Each structure stands twice: as structure tokens, then as C-alpha cells.
Short mmCIF file of N, CA and C and ligand atoms in Angstrom, two decimals:
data_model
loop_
_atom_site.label_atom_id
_atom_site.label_comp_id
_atom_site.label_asym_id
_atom_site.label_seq_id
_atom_site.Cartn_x
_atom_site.Cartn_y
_atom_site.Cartn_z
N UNK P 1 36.75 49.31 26.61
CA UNK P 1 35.29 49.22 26.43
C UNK P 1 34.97 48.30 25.27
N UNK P 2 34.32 47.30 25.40
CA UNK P 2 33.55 46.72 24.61
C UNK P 2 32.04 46.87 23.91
N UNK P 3 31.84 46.72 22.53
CA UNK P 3 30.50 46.98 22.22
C UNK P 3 29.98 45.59 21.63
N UNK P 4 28.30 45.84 22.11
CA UNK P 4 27.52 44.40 22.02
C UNK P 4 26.63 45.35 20.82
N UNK P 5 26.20 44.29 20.01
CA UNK P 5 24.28 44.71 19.28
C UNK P 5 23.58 43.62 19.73
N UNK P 6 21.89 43.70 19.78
CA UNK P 6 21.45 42.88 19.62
C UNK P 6 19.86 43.40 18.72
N UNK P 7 19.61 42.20 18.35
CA UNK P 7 18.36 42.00 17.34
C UNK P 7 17.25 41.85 18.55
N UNK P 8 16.16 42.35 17.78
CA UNK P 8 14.71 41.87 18.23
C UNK P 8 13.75 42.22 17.23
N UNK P 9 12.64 40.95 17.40
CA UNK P 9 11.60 41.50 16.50
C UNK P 9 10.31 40.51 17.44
N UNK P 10 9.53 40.80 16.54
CA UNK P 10 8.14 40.93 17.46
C UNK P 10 7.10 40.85 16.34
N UNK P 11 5.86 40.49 16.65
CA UNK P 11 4.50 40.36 15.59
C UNK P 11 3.93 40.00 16.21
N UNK P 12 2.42 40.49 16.53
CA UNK P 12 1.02 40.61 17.47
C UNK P 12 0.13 40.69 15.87
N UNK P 13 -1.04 39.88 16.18
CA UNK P 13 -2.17 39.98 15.37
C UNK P 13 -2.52 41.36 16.04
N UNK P 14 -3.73 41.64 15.05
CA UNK P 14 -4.33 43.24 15.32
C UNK P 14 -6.22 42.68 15.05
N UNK P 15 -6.95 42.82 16.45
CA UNK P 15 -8.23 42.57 16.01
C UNK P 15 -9.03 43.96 16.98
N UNK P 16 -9.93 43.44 16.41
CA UNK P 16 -10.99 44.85 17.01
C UNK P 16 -11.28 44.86 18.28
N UNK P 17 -11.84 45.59 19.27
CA UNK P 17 -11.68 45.79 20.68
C UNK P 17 -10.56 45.65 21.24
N UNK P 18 -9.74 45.69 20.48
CA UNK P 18 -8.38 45.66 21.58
C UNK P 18 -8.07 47.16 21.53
N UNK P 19 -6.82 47.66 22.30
CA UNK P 19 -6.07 48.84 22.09
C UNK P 19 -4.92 48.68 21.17
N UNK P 20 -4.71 49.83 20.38
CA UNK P 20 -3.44 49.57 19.66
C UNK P 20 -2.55 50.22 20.48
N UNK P 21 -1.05 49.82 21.44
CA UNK P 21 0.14 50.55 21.83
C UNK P 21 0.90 49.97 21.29
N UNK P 22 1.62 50.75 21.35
CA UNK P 22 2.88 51.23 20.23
C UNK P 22 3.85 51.77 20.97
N UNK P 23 5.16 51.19 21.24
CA UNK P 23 6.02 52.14 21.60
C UNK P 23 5.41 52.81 23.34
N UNK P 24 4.83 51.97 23.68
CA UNK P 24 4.03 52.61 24.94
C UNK P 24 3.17 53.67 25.32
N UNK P 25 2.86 53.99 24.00
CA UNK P 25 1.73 54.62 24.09
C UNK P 25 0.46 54.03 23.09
N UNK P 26 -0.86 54.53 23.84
CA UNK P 26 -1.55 54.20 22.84
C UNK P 26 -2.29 55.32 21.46
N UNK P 27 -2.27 54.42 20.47
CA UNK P 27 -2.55 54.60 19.30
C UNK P 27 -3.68 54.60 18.95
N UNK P 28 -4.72 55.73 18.83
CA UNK P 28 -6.04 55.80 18.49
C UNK P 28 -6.36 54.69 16.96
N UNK P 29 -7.16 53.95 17.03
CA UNK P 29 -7.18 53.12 15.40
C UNK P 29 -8.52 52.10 15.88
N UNK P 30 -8.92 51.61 15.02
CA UNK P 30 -10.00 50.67 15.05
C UNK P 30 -9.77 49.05 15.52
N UNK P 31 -8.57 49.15 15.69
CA UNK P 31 -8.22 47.52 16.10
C UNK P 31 -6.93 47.95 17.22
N UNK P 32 -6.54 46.82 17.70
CA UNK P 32 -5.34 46.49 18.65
C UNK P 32 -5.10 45.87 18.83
N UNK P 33 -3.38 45.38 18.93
CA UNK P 33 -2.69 43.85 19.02
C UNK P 33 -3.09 42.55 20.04
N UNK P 34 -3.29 41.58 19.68
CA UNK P 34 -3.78 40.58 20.48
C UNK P 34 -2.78 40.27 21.39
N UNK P 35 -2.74 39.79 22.79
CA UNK P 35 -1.59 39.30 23.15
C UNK P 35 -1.69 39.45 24.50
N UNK P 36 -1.17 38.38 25.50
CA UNK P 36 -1.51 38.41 26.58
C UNK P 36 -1.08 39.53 27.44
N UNK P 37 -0.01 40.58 27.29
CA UNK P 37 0.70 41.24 28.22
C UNK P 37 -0.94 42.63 26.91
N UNK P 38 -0.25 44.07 26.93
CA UNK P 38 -0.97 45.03 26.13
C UNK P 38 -0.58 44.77 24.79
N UNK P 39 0.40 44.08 23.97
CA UNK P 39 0.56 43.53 23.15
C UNK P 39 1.67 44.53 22.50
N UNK P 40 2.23 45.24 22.71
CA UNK P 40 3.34 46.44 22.60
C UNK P 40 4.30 45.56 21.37
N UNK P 41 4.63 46.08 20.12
CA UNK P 41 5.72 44.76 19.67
C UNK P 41 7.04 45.84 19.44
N UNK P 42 6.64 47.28 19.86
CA UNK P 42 8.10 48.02 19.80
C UNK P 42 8.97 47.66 21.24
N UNK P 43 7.91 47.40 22.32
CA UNK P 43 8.71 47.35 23.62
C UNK P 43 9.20 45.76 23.55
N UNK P 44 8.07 45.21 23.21
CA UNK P 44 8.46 43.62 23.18
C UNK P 44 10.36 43.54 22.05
N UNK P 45 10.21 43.61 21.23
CA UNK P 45 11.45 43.31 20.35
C UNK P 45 12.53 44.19 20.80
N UNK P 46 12.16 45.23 21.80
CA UNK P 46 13.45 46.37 22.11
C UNK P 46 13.54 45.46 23.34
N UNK P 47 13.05 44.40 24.38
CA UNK P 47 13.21 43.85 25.07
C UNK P 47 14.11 42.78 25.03
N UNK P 48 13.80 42.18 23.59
CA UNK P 48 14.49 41.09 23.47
C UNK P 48 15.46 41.68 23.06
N UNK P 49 15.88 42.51 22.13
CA UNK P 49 17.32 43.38 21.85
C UNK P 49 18.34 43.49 22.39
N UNK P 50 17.73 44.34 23.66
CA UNK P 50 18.44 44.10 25.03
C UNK P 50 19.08 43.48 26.00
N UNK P 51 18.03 42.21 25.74
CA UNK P 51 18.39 40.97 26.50
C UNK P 51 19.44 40.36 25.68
N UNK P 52 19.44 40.58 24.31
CA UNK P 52 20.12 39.71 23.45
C UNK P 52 21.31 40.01 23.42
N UNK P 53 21.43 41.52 23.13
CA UNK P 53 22.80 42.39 23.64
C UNK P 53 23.58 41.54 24.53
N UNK P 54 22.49 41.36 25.75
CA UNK P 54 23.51 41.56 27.49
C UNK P 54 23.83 40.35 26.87
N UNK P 55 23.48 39.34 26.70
CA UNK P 55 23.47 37.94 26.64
C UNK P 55 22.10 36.95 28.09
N UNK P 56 21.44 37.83 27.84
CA UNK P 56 20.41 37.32 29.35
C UNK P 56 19.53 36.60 29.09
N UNK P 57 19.40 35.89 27.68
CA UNK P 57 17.92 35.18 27.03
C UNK P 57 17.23 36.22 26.77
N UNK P 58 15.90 35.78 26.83
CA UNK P 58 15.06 36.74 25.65
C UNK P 58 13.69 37.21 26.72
N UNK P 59 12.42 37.71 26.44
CA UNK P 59 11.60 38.19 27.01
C UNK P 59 10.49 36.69 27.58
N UNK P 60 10.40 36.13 26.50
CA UNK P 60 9.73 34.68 26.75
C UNK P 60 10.37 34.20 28.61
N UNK P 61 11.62 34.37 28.95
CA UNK P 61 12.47 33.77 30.05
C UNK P 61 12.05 34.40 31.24
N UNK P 62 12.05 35.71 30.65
CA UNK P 62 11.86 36.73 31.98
C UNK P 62 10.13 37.21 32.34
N UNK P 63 9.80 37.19 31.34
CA UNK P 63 8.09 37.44 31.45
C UNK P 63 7.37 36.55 31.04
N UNK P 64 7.73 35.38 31.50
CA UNK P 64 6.49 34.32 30.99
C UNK P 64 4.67 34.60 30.89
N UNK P 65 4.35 34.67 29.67
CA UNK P 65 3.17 34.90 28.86
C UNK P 65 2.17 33.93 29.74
N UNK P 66 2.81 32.77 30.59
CA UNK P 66 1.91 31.85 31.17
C UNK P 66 1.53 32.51 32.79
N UNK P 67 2.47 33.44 33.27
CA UNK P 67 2.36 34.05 34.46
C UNK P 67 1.49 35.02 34.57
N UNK P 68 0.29 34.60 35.28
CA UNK P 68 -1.34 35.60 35.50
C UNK P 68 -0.56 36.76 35.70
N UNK P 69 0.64 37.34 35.84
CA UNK P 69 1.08 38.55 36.81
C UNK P 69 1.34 39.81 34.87
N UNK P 70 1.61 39.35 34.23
CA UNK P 70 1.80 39.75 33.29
C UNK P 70 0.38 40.18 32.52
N UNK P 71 -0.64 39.36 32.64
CA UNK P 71 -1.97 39.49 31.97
C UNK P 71 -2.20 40.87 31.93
N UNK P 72 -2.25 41.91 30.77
CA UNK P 72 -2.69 42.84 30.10
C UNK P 72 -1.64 44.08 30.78
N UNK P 73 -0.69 43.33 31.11
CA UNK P 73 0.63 44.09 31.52
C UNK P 73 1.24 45.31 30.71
N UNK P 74 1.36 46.61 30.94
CA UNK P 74 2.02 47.68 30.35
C UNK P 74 3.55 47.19 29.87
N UNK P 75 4.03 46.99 28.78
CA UNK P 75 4.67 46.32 28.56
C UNK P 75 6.25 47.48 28.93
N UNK P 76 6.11 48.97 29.31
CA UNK P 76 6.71 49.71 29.63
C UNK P 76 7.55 48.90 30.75
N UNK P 77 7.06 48.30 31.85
CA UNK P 77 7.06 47.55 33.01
C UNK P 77 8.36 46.49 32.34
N UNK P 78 8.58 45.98 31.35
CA UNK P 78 8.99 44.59 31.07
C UNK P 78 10.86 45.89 30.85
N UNK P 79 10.07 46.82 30.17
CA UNK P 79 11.89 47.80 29.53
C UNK P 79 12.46 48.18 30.90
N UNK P 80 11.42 48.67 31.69
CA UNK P 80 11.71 49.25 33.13
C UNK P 80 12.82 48.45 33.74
N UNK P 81 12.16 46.64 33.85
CA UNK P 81 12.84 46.04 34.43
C UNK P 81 14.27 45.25 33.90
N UNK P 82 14.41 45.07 32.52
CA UNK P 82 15.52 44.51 31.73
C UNK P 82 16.31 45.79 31.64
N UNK P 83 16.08 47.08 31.64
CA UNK P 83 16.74 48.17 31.56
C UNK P 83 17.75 48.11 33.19
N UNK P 84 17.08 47.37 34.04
CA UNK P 84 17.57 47.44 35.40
C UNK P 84 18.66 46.34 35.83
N UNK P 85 18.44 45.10 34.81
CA UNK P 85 19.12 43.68 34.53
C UNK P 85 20.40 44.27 33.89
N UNK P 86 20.46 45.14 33.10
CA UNK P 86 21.66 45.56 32.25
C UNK P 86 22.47 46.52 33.03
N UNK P 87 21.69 47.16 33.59
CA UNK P 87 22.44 48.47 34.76
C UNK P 87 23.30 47.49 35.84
N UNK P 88 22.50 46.32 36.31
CA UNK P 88 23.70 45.78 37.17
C UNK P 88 24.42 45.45 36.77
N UNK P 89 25.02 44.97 35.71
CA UNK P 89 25.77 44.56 34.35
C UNK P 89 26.68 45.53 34.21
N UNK P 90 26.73 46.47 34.08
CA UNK P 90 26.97 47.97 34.19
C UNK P 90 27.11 48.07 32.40
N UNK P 91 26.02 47.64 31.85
CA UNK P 91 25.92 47.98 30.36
C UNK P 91 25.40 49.30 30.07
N UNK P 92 25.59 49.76 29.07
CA UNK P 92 24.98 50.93 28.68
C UNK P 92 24.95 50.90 27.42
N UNK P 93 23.68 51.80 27.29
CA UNK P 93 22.63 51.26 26.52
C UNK P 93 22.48 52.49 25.44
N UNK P 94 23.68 52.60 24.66
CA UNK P 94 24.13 53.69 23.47
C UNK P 94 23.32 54.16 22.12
N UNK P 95 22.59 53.15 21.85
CA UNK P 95 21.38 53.58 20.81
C UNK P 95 20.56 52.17 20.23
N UNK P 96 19.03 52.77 20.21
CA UNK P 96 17.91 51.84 20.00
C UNK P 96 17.67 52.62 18.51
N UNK P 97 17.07 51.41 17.47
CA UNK P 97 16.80 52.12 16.35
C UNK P 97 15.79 50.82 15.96
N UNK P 98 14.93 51.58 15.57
CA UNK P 98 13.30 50.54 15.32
C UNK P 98 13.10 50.90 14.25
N UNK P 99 12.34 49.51 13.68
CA UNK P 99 11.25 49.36 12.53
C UNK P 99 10.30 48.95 13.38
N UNK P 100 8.85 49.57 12.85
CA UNK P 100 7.33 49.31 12.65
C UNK P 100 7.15 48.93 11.59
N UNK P 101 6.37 48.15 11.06
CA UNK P 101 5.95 47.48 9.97
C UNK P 101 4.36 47.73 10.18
N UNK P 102 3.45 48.11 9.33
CA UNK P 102 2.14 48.66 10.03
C UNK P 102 1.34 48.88 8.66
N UNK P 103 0.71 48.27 8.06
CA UNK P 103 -0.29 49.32 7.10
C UNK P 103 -0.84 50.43 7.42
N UNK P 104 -1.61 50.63 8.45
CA UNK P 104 -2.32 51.58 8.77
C UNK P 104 -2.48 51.89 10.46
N UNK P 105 -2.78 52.58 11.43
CA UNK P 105 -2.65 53.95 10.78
C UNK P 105 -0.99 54.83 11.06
N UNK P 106 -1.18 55.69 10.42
CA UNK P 106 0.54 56.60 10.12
C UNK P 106 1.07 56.52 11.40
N UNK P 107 1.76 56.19 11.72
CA UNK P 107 2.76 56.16 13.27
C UNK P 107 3.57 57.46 13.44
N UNK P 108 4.12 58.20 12.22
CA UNK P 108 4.93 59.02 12.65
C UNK P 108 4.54 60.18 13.45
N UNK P 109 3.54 60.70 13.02
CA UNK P 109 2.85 61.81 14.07
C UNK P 109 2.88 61.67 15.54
N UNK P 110 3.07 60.03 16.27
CA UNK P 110 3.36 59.53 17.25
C UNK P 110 4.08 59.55 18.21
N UNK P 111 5.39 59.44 17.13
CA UNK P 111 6.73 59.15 17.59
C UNK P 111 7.56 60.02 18.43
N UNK P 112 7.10 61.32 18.54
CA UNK P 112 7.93 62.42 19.93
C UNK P 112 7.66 61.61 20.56
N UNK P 113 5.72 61.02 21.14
CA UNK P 113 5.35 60.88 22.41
C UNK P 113 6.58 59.60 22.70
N UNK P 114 6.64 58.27 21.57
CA UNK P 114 6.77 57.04 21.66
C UNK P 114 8.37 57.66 22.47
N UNK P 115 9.06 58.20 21.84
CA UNK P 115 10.14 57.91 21.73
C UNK P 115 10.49 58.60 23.31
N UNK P 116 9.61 59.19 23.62
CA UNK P 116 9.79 59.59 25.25
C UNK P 116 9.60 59.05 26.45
N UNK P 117 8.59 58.06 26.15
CA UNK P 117 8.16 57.06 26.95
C UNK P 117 8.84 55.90 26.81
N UNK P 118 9.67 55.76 25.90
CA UNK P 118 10.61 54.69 25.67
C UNK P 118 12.23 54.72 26.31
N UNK P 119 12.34 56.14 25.90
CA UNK P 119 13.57 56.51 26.70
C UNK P 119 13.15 56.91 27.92
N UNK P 120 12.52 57.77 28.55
CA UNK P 120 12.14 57.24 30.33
C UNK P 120 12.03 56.18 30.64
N UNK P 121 11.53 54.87 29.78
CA UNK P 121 11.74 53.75 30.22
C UNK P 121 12.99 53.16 30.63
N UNK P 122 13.95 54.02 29.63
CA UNK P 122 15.57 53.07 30.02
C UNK P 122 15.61 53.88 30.62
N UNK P 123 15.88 55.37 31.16
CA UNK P 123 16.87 55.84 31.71
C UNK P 123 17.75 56.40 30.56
N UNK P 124 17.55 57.23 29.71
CA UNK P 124 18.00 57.13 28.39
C UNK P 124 17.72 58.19 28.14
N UNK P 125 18.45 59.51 27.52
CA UNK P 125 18.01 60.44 26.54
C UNK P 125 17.02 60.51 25.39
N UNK P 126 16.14 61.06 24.94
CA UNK P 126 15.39 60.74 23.54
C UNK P 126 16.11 60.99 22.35
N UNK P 127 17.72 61.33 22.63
CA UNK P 127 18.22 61.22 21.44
C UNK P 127 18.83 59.88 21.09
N UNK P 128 18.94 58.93 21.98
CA UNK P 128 19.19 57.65 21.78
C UNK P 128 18.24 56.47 21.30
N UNK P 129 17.08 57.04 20.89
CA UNK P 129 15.97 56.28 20.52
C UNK P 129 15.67 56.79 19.62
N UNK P 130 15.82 56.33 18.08
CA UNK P 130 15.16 56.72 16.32
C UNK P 130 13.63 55.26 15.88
N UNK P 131 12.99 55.88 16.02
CA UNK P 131 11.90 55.04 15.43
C UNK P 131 11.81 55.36 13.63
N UNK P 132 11.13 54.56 13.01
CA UNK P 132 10.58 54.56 12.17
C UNK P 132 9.24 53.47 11.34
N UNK P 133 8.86 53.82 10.11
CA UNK P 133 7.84 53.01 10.16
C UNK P 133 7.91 53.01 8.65
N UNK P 134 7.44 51.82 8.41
CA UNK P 134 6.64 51.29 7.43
C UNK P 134 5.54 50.16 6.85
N UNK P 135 5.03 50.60 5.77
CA UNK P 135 4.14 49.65 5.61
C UNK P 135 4.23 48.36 4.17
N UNK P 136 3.52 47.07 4.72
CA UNK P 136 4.44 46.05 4.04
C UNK P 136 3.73 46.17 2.44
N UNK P 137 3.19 47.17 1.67
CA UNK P 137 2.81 47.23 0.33
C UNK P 137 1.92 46.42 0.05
N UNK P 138 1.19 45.97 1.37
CA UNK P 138 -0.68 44.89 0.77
C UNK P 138 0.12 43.78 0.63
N UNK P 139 1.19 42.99 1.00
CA UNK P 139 1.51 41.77 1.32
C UNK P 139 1.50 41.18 2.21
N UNK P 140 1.19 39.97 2.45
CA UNK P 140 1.12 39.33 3.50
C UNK P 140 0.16 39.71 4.64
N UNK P 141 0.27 39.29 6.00
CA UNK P 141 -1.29 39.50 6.96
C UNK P 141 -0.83 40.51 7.29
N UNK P 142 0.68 41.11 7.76
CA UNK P 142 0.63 42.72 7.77
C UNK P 142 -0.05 43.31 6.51
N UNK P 143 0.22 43.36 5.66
CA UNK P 143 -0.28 44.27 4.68
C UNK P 143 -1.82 43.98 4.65
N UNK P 144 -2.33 43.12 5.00
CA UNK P 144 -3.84 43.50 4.39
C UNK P 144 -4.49 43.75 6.42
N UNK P 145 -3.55 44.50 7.24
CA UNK P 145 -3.95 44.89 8.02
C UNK P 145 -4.46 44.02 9.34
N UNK P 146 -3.64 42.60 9.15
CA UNK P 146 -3.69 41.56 9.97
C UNK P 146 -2.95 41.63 10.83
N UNK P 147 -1.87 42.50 10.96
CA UNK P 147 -0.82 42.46 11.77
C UNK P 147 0.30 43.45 12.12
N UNK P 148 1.01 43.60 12.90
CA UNK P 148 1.58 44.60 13.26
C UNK P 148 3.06 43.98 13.22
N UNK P 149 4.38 44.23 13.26
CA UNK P 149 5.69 43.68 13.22
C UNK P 149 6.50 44.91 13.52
N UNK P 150 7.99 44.85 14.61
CA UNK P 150 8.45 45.68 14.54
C UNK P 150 9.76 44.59 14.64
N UNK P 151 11.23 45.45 14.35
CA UNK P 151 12.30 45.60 14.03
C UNK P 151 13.21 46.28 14.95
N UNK P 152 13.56 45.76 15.90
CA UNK P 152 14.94 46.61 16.75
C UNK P 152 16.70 46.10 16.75
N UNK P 153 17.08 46.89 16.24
CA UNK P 153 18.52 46.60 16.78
C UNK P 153 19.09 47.56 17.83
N UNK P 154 19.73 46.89 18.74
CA UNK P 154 20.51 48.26 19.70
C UNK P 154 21.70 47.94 20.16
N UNK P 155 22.58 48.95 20.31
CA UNK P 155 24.23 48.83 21.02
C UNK P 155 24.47 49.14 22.39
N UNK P 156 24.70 48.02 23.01
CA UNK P 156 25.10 48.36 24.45
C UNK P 156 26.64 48.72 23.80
N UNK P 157 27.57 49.29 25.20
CA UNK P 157 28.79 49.49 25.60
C UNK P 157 28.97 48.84 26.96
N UNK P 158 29.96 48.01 27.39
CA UNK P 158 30.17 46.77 27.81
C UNK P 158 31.56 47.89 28.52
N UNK P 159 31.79 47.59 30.48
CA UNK P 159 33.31 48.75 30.95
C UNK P 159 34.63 47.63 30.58
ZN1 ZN S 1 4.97 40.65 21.78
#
């Protein structure tokens, strides 16, 4: 058996009338990430993770942002299907561990739901999925509430 990691990260502006989701669910708050699919940047960077793992390219390849079919797309849909790219692969998909980067508002109260809807997404136990969060200390356009950023690394196992 062989083991892969791969990186992902992700950053969506955050403006008003949008929805904030997170982790595939949504997040009650006064703003929400801009972005052509629902703007998700836990599913987005656990996407590219994944992909990066298998070696399959990245989310840009497989969900082109230019394809009307994606427009305001549940980004659950994008894990569903790269979760299905790796299964023919016969990868498995041993542990996801996230950063949120977020000023406001608190994510952790969240995180049962996130982390359930994330792992039904793979096909995955919820003990294989650890979120966490923080906020960037009033620096930069995350910190003064411009932006949202998340952080994934994850380990496939390779037969
Ligand atoms: Zn994104």
C-alpha cells in the first residue's frame, strides 16, 4: 500500500446578498462568498486536495467556472463526483483535515452538521473529517471581513 497527501486551498470574497456555505452547509451571517458555483471554499480546496492526492489536476479542469452547468452549483456535487474519480482509482480516502480562516461569524457550533455533509459526500465516516477554524487577527481582506480562506490537506491510501 502506498500513501499520497494532497494540499488545497481556496478564497471567495464575502459580499452581502449572497449565502454564506461552508463545508456544505449554509451559514446564517450577513454576507456570502462570491463565486460562480455557491462559493463553498471548504468543498472547493478539499476538491482540489483530492484531485491533487490522485494526481487528476485540480477543480478549475474538472468544473470549469466558464460552464453555465456549474452556475450557483452545490458545490457538494463537485466532492460527490471527484470522490467517484478516486473510487475508480481504487484510492481511499483516509483523512481530511481543514482550516477556515474567517473573522466572523464562529464556525465551530457548525461543524457536527459540516462535517456530516462532507463525509456523506465522500462516502466516508465523520471520523475521517476534523475541521477547524480561525480568524486572521484584523489583517488583511480576511481579517477586516473581506474574505473567507480555507486550508485542506488529505491522505489517500493508494492498493
Ligand atoms: Zn472556490
Amino acid at each position: 500500500m502506498s500513501v499520497r497527501c494532497g494540499i488545497g486551498y481556496d478564497l471567495h470574497r464575502l459580499a452581502e446578498g449572497r449565502k454564506l456555505i461552508v463545508g456544505g452547509i449554509e451559514v446564517p451571517f450577513e454576507k456570502g462568498s462570491v463565486g460562480h458555483s455557491d462559493g463553498d471554499v471548504v468543498a472547493h480546496a478539499l476538491c482540489d486536495a483530492l484531485l491533487g492526492a490522485a494526481g487528476l489536476g485540480d477543480i478549475g479542469m474538472h468544473f470549469p467556472d466558464s460552464d453555465p452547468k456549474w452556475k450557483g452549483a452545490n458545490s457538494l456535487l463537485f466532492l460527490e463526483h471527484t470522490e467517484r474519480l478516486l473510487d475508480d482509482k481504487h484510492f481511499v480516502i483516509e483523512y481530511v483535515d481543514v482550516v477556515v480562516i474567517l473573522e466572523r461569524p464562529k464556525l465551530g457550533p457548525h461543524f457536527p452538521k459540516m462535517r456530516e455533509a462532507l463525509a456523506k459526500a465522500l462516502r466516508v465516516p465523520v471520523e475521517k473529517i476534523h475541521l477547524k477554524a480561525k480568524t486572521n487577527e484584523g489583517v488583511d481582506a480576511v481579517g477586516r471581513g473581506e474574505a473567507i480562506a480555507a486550508y485542506v490537506v488529505v491522505t489517500l491510501s493508494a492498493p
